[in-house]
Tab-separated table of C-alpha atoms in Angstrom:
chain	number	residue	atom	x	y	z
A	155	UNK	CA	109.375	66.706	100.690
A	156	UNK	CA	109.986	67.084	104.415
A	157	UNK	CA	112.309	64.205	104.439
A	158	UNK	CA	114.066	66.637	102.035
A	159	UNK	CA	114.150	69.626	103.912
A	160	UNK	CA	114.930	67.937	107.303
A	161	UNK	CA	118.204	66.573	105.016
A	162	UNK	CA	118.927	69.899	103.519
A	163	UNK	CA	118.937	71.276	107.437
A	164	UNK	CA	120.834	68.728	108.978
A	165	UNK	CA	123.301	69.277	106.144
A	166	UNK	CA	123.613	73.033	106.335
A	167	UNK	CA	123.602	72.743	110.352
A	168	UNK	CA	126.641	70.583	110.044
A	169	UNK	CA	128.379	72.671	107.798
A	170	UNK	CA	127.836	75.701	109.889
A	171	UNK	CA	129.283	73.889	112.926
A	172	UNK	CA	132.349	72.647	110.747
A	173	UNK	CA	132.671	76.421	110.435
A	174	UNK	CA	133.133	77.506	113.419
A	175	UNK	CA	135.063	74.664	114.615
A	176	UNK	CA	137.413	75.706	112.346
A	177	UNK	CA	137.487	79.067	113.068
A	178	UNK	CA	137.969	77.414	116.927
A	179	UNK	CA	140.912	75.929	115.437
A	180	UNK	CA	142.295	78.776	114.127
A	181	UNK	CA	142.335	80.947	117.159
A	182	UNK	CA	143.230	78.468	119.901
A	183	UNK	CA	144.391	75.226	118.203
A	184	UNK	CA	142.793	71.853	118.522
A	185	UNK	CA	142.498	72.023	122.345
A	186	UNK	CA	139.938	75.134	121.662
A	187	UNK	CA	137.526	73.181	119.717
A	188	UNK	CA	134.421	72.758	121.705
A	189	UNK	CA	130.667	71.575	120.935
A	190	UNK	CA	129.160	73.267	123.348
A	191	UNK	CA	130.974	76.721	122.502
A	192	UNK	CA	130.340	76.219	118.598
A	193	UNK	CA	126.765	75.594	119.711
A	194	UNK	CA	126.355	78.784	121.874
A	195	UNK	CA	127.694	80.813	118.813
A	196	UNK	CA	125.304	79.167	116.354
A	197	UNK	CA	122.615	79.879	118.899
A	198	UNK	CA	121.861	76.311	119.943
A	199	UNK	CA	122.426	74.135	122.978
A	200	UNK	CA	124.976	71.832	123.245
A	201	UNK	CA	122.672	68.662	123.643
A	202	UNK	CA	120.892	70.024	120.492
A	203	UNK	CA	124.715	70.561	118.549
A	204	UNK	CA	125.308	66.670	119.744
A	205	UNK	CA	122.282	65.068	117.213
A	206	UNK	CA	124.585	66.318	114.737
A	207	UNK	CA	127.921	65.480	116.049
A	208	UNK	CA	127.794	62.233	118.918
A	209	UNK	CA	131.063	63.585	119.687
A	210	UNK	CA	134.035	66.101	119.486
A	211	UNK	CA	136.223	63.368	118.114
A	212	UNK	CA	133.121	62.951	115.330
A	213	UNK	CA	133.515	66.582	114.570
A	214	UNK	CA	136.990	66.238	114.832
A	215	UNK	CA	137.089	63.530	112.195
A	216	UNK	CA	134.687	65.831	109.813
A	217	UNK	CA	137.544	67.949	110.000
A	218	UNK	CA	140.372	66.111	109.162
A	219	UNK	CA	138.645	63.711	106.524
A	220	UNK	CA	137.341	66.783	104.831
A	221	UNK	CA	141.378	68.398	104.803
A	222	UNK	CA	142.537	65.504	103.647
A	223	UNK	CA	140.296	64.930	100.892
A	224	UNK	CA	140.793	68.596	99.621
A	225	UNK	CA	144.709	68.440	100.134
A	226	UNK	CA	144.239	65.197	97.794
A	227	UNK	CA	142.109	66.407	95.468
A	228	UNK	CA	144.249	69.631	95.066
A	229	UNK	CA	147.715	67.729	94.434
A	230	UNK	CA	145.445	65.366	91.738
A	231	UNK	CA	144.753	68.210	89.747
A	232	UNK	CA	147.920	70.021	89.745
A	233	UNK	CA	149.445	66.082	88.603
A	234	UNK	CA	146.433	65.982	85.859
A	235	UNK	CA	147.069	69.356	84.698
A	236	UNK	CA	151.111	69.492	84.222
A	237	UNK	CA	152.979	67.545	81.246
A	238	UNK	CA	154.559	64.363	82.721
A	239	UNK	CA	158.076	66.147	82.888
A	240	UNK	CA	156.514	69.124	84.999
A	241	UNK	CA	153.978	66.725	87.380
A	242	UNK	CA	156.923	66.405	90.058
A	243	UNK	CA	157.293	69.958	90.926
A	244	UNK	CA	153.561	70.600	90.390
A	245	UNK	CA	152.591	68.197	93.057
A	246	UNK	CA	155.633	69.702	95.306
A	247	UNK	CA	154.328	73.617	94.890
A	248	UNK	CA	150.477	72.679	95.055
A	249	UNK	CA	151.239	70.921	98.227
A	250	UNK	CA	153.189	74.209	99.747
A	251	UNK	CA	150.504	76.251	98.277
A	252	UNK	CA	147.635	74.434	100.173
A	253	UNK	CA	149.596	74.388	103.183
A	254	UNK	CA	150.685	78.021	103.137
A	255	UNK	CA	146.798	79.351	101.938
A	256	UNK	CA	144.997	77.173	105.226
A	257	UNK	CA	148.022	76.672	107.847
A	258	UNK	CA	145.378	75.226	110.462
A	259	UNK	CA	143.937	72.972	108.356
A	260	UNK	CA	147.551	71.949	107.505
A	261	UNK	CA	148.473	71.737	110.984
A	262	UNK	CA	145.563	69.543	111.776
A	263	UNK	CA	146.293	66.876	110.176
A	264	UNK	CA	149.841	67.163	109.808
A	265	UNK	CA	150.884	68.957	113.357
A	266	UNK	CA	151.330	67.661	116.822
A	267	UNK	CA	148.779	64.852	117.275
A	268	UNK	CA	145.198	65.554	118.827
A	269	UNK	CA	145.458	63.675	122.294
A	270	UNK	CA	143.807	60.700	122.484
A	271	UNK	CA	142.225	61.067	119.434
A	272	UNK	CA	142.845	58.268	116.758
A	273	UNK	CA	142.385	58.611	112.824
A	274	UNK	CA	139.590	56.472	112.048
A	275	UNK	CA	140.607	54.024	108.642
A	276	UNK	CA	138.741	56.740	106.217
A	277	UNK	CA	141.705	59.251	106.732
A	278	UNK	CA	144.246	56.491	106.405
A	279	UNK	CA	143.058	55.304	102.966
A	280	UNK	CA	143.078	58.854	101.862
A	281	UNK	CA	146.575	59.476	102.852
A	282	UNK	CA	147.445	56.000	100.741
A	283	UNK	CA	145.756	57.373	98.219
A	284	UNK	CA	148.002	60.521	98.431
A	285	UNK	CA	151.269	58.816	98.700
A	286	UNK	CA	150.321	56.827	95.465
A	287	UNK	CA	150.470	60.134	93.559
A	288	UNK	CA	153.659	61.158	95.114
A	289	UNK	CA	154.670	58.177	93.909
A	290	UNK	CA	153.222	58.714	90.234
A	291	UNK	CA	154.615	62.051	90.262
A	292	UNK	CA	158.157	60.756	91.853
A	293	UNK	CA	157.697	58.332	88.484
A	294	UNK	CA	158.133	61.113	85.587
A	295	UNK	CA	161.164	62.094	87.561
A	296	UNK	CA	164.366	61.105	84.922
A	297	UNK	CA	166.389	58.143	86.031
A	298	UNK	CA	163.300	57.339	89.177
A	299	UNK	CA	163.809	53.765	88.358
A	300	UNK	CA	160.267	53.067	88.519
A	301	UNK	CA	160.654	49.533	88.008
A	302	UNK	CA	157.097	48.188	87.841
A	303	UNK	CA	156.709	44.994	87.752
A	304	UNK	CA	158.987	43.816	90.606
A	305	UNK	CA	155.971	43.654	93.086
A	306	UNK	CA	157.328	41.834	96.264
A	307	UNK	CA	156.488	38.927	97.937
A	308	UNK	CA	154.709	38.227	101.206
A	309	UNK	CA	158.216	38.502	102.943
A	310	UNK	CA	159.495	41.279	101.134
A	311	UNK	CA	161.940	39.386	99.024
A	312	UNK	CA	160.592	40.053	95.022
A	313	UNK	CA	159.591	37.904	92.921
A	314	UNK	CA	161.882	38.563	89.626
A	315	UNK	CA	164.992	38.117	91.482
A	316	UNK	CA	165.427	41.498	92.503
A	317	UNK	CA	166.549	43.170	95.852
A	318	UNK	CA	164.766	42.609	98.490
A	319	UNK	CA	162.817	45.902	100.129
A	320	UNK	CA	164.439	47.451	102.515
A	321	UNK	CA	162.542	47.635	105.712
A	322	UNK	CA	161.565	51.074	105.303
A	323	UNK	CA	160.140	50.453	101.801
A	324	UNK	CA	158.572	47.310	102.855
A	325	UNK	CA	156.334	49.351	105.372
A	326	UNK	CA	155.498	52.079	102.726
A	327	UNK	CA	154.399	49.337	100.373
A	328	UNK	CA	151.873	48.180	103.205
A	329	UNK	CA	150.764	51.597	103.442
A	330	UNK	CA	150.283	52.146	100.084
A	331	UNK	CA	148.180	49.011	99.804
A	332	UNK	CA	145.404	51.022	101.924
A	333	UNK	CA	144.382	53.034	98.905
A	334	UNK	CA	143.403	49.709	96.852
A	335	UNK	CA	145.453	47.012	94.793
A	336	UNK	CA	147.955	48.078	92.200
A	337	UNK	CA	147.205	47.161	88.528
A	338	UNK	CA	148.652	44.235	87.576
A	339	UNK	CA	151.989	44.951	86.379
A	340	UNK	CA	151.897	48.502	87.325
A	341	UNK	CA	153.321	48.510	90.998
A	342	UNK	CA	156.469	50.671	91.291
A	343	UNK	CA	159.763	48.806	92.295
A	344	UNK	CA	161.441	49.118	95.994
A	345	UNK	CA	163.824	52.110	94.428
A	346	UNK	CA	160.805	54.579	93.287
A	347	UNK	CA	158.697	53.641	96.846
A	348	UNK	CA	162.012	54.843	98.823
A	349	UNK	CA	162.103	57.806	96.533
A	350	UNK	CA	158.673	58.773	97.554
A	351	UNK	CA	158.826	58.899	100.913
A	352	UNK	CA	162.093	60.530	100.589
A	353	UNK	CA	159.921	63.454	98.930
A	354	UNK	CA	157.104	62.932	101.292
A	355	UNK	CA	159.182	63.922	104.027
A	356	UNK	CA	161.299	66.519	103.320
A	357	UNK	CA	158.675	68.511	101.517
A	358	UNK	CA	156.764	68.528	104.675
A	359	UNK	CA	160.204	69.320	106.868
A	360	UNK	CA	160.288	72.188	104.812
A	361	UNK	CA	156.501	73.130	104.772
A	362	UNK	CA	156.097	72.291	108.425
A	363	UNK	CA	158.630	74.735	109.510
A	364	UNK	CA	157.524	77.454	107.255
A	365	UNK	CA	153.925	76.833	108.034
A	366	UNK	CA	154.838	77.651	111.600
A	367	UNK	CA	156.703	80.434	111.292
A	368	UNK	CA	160.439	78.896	112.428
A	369	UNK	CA	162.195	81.129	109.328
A	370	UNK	CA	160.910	84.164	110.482
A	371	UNK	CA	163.890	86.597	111.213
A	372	UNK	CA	166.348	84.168	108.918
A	373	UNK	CA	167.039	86.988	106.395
A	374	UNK	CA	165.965	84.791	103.304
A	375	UNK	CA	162.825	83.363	101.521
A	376	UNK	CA	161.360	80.200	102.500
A	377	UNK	CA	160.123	79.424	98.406
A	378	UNK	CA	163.694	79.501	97.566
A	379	UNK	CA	165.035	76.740	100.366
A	380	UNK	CA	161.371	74.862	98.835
A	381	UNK	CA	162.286	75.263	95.165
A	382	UNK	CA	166.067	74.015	95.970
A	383	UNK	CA	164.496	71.542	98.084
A	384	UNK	CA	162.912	70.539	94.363
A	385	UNK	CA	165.758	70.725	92.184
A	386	UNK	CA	167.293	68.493	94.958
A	387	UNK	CA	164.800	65.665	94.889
A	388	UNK	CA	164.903	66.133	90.608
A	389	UNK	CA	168.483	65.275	90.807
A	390	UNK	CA	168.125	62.458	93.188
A	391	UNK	CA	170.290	64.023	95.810
């Protein structure tokens, strides 16, 4: 029982912290996130804060993993819930959606990099796993070329006489293997890999600047460059 309640404490205490770290965030960027100053305002000392967190870049990992898992978990469901036809441009207005309802958490882990801080493997596997379902979502796109089945080779070149990956592709493919092995027969072709990381980034050129504010004073609506953005990718251009 008091194994319990020390659990249920030590939980709660580092979910209050993870609070106000955020709201740190929020008001002075990553630079303004400090232990000691998150423990003042919880009304502990900063030696008693650090039994929770050994370090900022502990907290700071809390943070990030915990963005990244919601940002996945959000684009998952908008996939799960949208016909096949519809899952492309659900996963492209979820993603602007998160982004635009929690621009620091956004900005975290997809702004100027922390100094000196590196992204321990956790947050890597969960971006993997988010590229796959850009991938799966760049799939129901109409002439995607999916091509499962052509999986590549050690060196790139395929194995069923296809094209070899381009570099760029070839490195995507590497990255993608950080969320777990494909099914057997299931791994999307060099094409539908480029495709995705064609998506990948110019959603977030677009988000990125909108997020921070660079269309203000423009004269138009960022949605509409984002939904052209859309019917851009759709048609491949």
């Amino acid at each position: 029982m008091a194994t319990a309640r020390r659990e249920r404490y030590r939980k709660q205490t580092r979910e209050e912290a993870k609070a106000v770290a955020l709201a740190q965030l929020s008001e002075s960027g990553t630079a303004g996130i400090s232990v000691n100053a998150i423990a003042k305002s919880m009304g502990m000392t900063g030696p008693a804060l650090y039994r929770y967190f050994a370090s900022r870049d502990e907290l700071l990992t809390e943070l990030i993993t915990d963005a990244y898992r919601d940002l996945a978990e959000a684009l998952a469901r908008a996939v799960a819930d949208a016909v096949p036809a519809d899952r492309f441009r659900a996963l492209a207005l979820a993603l602007r959606d998160w982004a635009k309802r929690q621009p620091d958490r956004y900005l975290l882990i997809y702004g100027t990099p922390v100094p000196g801080y590196h992204a321990p493997p956790e947050t890597i596997e969960i971006a993997a796993g988010m590229m796959r379902t850009i991938v799966d979502a760049c799939a129901t796109v109409a002439g995607a070329g999916a091509g499962a089945g052509d999986a590549s080779g050690g060196d790139g070149a395929t194995m069923s006489g296809e094209q070899p990956l381009t570099e760029l592709e070839a490195a995507l493919a590497r990255h993608l293997e950080g969320a777990g092995p494909w099914v057997a027969g299931e791994e999307p072709g060099g094409e539908l890999k480029g495709r995705a990381l064609r998506t990948w980034t110019r959603l977030h050129g677009v988000i990125s600047l909108d997020v921070q504010g660079q269309f203000t004073g423009m004269g138009f609506d960022p949605s509409v460059l984002f939904e052209a953005e859309i019917d851009a990718l759709v048609r491949g251009g």
